[in-house]
JSON list of C-alpha atoms in Angstrom, two decimals:
[
{"chain": "V", "resi": 1, "resn": "MET", "atom": "CA", "xyz": [0.00, 0.00, 0.00]},
{"chain": "V", "resi": 2, "resn": "THR", "atom": "CA", "xyz": [1.30, 3.43, -0.87]},
{"chain": "V", "resi": 3, "resn": "GLU", "atom": "CA", "xyz": [1.56, 5.80, 2.07]},
{"chain": "V", "resi": 4, "resn": "GLY", "atom": "CA", "xyz": [-1.59, 7.92, 2.34]},
{"chain": "V", "resi": 5, "resn": "ARG", "atom": "CA", "xyz": [-3.52, 6.02, -0.36]},
{"chain": "V", "resi": 6, "resn": "ARG", "atom": "CA", "xyz": [-5.84, 3.07, 0.06]},
{"chain": "V", "resi": 7, "resn": "THR", "atom": "CA", "xyz": [-6.83, 0.76, -2.73]},
{"chain": "V", "resi": 8, "resn": "SER", "atom": "CA", "xyz": [-10.20, -0.93, -2.99]},
{"chain": "V", "resi": 9, "resn": "GLN", "atom": "CA", "xyz": [-8.50, -4.18, -1.95]},
{"chain": "V", "resi": 10, "resn": "ASP", "atom": "CA", "xyz": [-7.30, -2.49, 1.24]},
{"chain": "V", "resi": 11, "resn": "LEU", "atom": "CA", "xyz": [-10.82, -1.31, 2.00]},
{"chain": "V", "resi": 12, "resn": "HIS", "atom": "CA", "xyz": [-12.30, -4.77, 1.35]},
{"chain": "V", "resi": 13, "resn": "ARG", "atom": "CA", "xyz": [-9.65, -6.36, 3.55]},
{"chain": "V", "resi": 14, "resn": "ARG", "atom": "CA", "xyz": [-10.35, -3.91, 6.37]},
{"chain": "V", "resi": 15, "resn": "ARG", "atom": "CA", "xyz": [-14.11, -4.47, 6.09]},
{"chain": "V", "resi": 16, "resn": "ALA", "atom": "CA", "xyz": [-13.66, -8.26, 6.08]},
{"chain": "V", "resi": 17, "resn": "LEU", "atom": "CA", "xyz": [-11.52, -7.98, 9.23]},
{"chain": "V", "resi": 18, "resn": "ALA", "atom": "CA", "xyz": [-14.16, -5.80, 10.88]},
{"chain": "V", "resi": 19, "resn": "ASP", "atom": "CA", "xyz": [-16.89, -8.31, 10.00]},
{"chain": "V", "resi": 20, "resn": "ALA", "atom": "CA", "xyz": [-14.76, -11.16, 11.32]},
{"chain": "V", "resi": 21, "resn": "ALA", "atom": "CA", "xyz": [-14.14, -9.23, 14.55]},
{"chain": "V", "resi": 22, "resn": "SER", "atom": "CA", "xyz": [-17.87, -8.62, 14.95]},
{"chain": "V", "resi": 23, "resn": "GLY", "atom": "CA", "xyz": [-18.46, -12.36, 14.63]},
{"chain": "V", "resi": 24, "resn": "TRP", "atom": "CA", "xyz": [-21.06, -12.07, 11.84]},
{"chain": "V", "resi": 25, "resn": "GLU", "atom": "CA", "xyz": [-21.14, -15.00, 9.50]},
{"chain": "V", "resi": 26, "resn": "PRO", "atom": "CA", "xyz": [-24.10, -15.24, 7.07]},
{"chain": "V", "resi": 27, "resn": "LYS", "atom": "CA", "xyz": [-26.59, -17.96, 7.96]},
{"chain": "V", "resi": 28, "resn": "ARG", "atom": "CA", "xyz": [-29.58, -19.27, 6.04]},
{"chain": "V", "resi": 29, "resn": "GLY", "atom": "CA", "xyz": [-32.43, -16.80, 6.47]},
{"chain": "V", "resi": 30, "resn": "ASP", "atom": "CA", "xyz": [-30.19, -13.80, 7.28]},
{"chain": "V", "resi": 31, "resn": "LEU", "atom": "CA", "xyz": [-30.71, -10.56, 5.44]},
{"chain": "V", "resi": 32, "resn": "ALA", "atom": "CA", "xyz": [-27.43, -9.52, 3.79]},
{"chain": "V", "resi": 33, "resn": "TYR", "atom": "CA", "xyz": [-26.38, -6.54, 1.66]},
{"chain": "V", "resi": 34, "resn": "ASP", "atom": "CA", "xyz": [-24.37, -7.29, -1.50]},
{"chain": "V", "resi": 35, "resn": "THR", "atom": "CA", "xyz": [-21.93, -4.38, -1.91]},
{"chain": "V", "resi": 36, "resn": "GLN", "atom": "CA", "xyz": [-21.27, -5.02, -5.62]},
{"chain": "V", "resi": 37, "resn": "LYS", "atom": "CA", "xyz": [-24.88, -5.54, -6.68]},
{"chain": "V", "resi": 38, "resn": "HIS", "atom": "CA", "xyz": [-26.13, -2.86, -4.24]},
{"chain": "V", "resi": 39, "resn": "SER", "atom": "CA", "xyz": [-28.97, -5.18, -3.28]},
{"chain": "V", "resi": 40, "resn": "LEU", "atom": "CA", "xyz": [-30.45, -6.61, -0.14]},
{"chain": "V", "resi": 41, "resn": "GLY", "atom": "CA", "xyz": [-31.16, -10.34, -0.16]},
{"chain": "V", "resi": 42, "resn": "VAL", "atom": "CA", "xyz": [-32.07, -13.28, 2.02]},
{"chain": "V", "resi": 43, "resn": "VAL", "atom": "CA", "xyz": [-29.33, -15.89, 2.33]},
{"chain": "V", "resi": 44, "resn": "VAL", "atom": "CA", "xyz": [-30.87, -19.06, 0.87]},
{"chain": "V", "resi": 45, "resn": "ALA", "atom": "CA", "xyz": [-27.74, -21.18, 0.33]},
{"chain": "V", "resi": 46, "resn": "LEU", "atom": "CA", "xyz": [-24.43, -21.49, 2.12]},
{"chain": "V", "resi": 47, "resn": "PRO", "atom": "CA", "xyz": [-21.14, -22.41, 0.44]},
{"chain": "V", "resi": 48, "resn": "GLU", "atom": "CA", "xyz": [-21.19, -25.87, 2.03]},
{"chain": "V", "resi": 49, "resn": "ASP", "atom": "CA", "xyz": [-24.64, -26.52, 0.49]},
{"chain": "V", "resi": 50, "resn": "THR", "atom": "CA", "xyz": [-23.24, -26.36, -3.03]},
{"chain": "V", "resi": 51, "resn": "GLY", "atom": "CA", "xyz": [-19.57, -27.18, -2.53]},
{"chain": "V", "resi": 52, "resn": "THR", "atom": "CA", "xyz": [-18.57, -23.70, -3.76]},
{"chain": "V", "resi": 53, "resn": "THR", "atom": "CA", "xyz": [-17.26, -20.56, -2.09]},
{"chain": "V", "resi": 54, "resn": "VAL", "atom": "CA", "xyz": [-20.34, -18.39, -2.70]},
{"chain": "V", "resi": 55, "resn": "TYR", "atom": "CA", "xyz": [-23.59, -17.70, -0.88]},
{"chain": "V", "resi": 56, "resn": "GLY", "atom": "CA", "xyz": [-26.96, -17.87, -2.62]},
{"chain": "V", "resi": 57, "resn": "LEU", "atom": "CA", "xyz": [-29.24, -14.88, -2.13]},
{"chain": "V", "resi": 58, "resn": "ARG", "atom": "CA", "xyz": [-32.76, -13.95, -3.21]},
{"chain": "V", "resi": 59, "resn": "PRO", "atom": "CA", "xyz": [-34.66, -10.66, -2.89]},
{"chain": "V", "resi": 60, "resn": "ASP", "atom": "CA", "xyz": [-36.69, -10.52, 0.33]},
{"chain": "V", "resi": 61, "resn": "GLY", "atom": "CA", "xyz": [-40.00, -10.37, -1.55]},
{"chain": "V", "resi": 62, "resn": "GLY", "atom": "CA", "xyz": [-39.03, -13.13, -4.00]},
{"chain": "V", "resi": 63, "resn": "GLY", "atom": "CA", "xyz": [-37.56, -12.94, -7.47]},
{"chain": "V", "resi": 64, "resn": "ASP", "atom": "CA", "xyz": [-34.42, -13.99, -9.28]},
{"chain": "V", "resi": 65, "resn": "GLY", "atom": "CA", "xyz": [-31.59, -15.03, -7.04]},
{"chain": "V", "resi": 66, "resn": "TRP", "atom": "CA", "xyz": [-27.85, -14.47, -7.37]},
{"chain": "V", "resi": 67, "resn": "THR", "atom": "CA", "xyz": [-24.62, -15.62, -5.79]},
{"chain": "V", "resi": 68, "resn": "ALA", "atom": "CA", "xyz": [-22.00, -13.60, -3.95]},
{"chain": "V", "resi": 69, "resn": "PRO", "atom": "CA", "xyz": [-18.71, -14.39, -2.21]},
{"chain": "V", "resi": 70, "resn": "ARG", "atom": "CA", "xyz": [-18.45, -13.63, 1.52]},
{"chain": "V", "resi": 71, "resn": "ASP", "atom": "CA", "xyz": [-16.27, -10.54, 1.05]},
{"chain": "V", "resi": 72, "resn": "ARG", "atom": "CA", "xyz": [-19.12, -8.80, -0.84]},
{"chain": "V", "resi": 73, "resn": "LEU", "atom": "CA", "xyz": [-21.71, -9.38, 1.89]},
{"chain": "V", "resi": 74, "resn": "ARG", "atom": "CA", "xyz": [-22.41, -7.08, 4.81]},
{"chain": "V", "resi": 75, "resn": "GLU", "atom": "CA", "xyz": [-24.70, -7.66, 7.73]},
{"chain": "V", "resi": 76, "resn": "SER", "atom": "CA", "xyz": [-28.03, -5.94, 7.25]},
{"chain": "V", "resi": 77, "resn": "PHE", "atom": "CA", "xyz": [-29.42, -4.13, 10.25]},
{"chain": "V", "resi": 78, "resn": "ASP", "atom": "CA", "xyz": [-33.04, -3.42, 11.03]},
{"chain": "V", "resi": 79, "resn": "VAL", "atom": "CA", "xyz": [-33.01, -0.43, 8.68]},
{"chain": "V", "resi": 80, "resn": "GLU", "atom": "CA", "xyz": [-35.10, -1.08, 5.61]},
{"chain": "V", "resi": 81, "resn": "PHE", "atom": "CA", "xyz": [-33.25, -0.49, 2.35]},
{"chain": "V", "resi": 82, "resn": "ASP", "atom": "CA", "xyz": [-35.49, 1.56, 0.09]},
{"chain": "V", "resi": 83, "resn": "GLY", "atom": "CA", "xyz": [-33.21, 1.74, -2.95]},
{"chain": "V", "resi": 84, "resn": "LEU", "atom": "CA", "xyz": [-33.18, 5.54, -3.02]},
{"chain": "V", "resi": 85, "resn": "THR", "atom": "CA", "xyz": [-30.08, 7.64, -3.49]},
{"chain": "V", "resi": 86, "resn": "LEU", "atom": "CA", "xyz": [-29.38, 10.36, -0.93]},
{"chain": "V", "resi": 87, "resn": "ASP", "atom": "CA", "xyz": [-30.64, 13.03, -3.36]},
{"chain": "V", "resi": 88, "resn": "GLU", "atom": "CA", "xyz": [-33.90, 11.14, -3.92]},
{"chain": "V", "resi": 89, "resn": "ALA", "atom": "CA", "xyz": [-34.39, 10.51, -0.21]},
{"chain": "V", "resi": 90, "resn": "ALA", "atom": "CA", "xyz": [-33.90, 14.21, 0.58]},
{"chain": "V", "resi": 91, "resn": "MET", "atom": "CA", "xyz": [-36.39, 15.37, -2.07]},
{"chain": "V", "resi": 92, "resn": "PRO", "atom": "CA", "xyz": [-39.64, 16.87, -0.72]},
{"chain": "V", "resi": 93, "resn": "PRO", "atom": "CA", "xyz": [-42.79, 14.85, -1.52]},
{"chain": "V", "resi": 94, "resn": "GLY", "atom": "CA", "xyz": [-43.87, 17.16, -4.35]},
{"chain": "V", "resi": 95, "resn": "GLY", "atom": "CA", "xyz": [-40.36, 17.45, -5.73]},
{"chain": "V", "resi": 96, "resn": "PHE", "atom": "CA", "xyz": [-38.24, 20.58, -5.91]},
{"chain": "V", "resi": 97, "resn": "PRO", "atom": "CA", "xyz": [-39.76, 23.69, -7.47]},
{"chain": "V", "resi": 98, "resn": "PRO", "atom": "CA", "xyz": [-38.56, 24.39, -11.02]},
{"chain": "V", "resi": 99, "resn": "ASP", "atom": "CA", "xyz": [-35.33, 26.35, -11.29]},
{"chain": "V", "resi": 100, "resn": "THR", "atom": "CA", "xyz": [-36.20, 29.91, -12.31]},
{"chain": "V", "resi": 101, "resn": "GLY", "atom": "CA", "xyz": [-32.61, 30.79, -13.08]},
{"chain": "V", "resi": 102, "resn": "CYS", "atom": "CA", "xyz": [-32.49, 33.45, -10.37]},
{"chain": "V", "resi": 103, "resn": "ALA", "atom": "CA", "xyz": [-30.01, 33.21, -7.56]},
{"chain": "V", "resi": 104, "resn": "SER", "atom": "CA", "xyz": [-31.40, 33.96, -4.10]}
]
């Protein structure tokens, strides 16, 4: 690692260490967040179920499943993931008023 710079591998390694320290290991039925797919899913298959190194996940409400290695999964807390970006979440219910081109 170059002094003062962190690569994505460094960040993944640090996160994996933090998860390991917290003791969280995905179990069948757990809700997990896939950091690459940016999706929340229910763990439906463990690596030992299939003889691979990936976990099987499916959207909470049903739908097409996917697989993900352990280093892409994060523990999901009781906060519901709504799929909105920060800008969308901060938008008032009626939206922002049109830009009139005048600075306030």
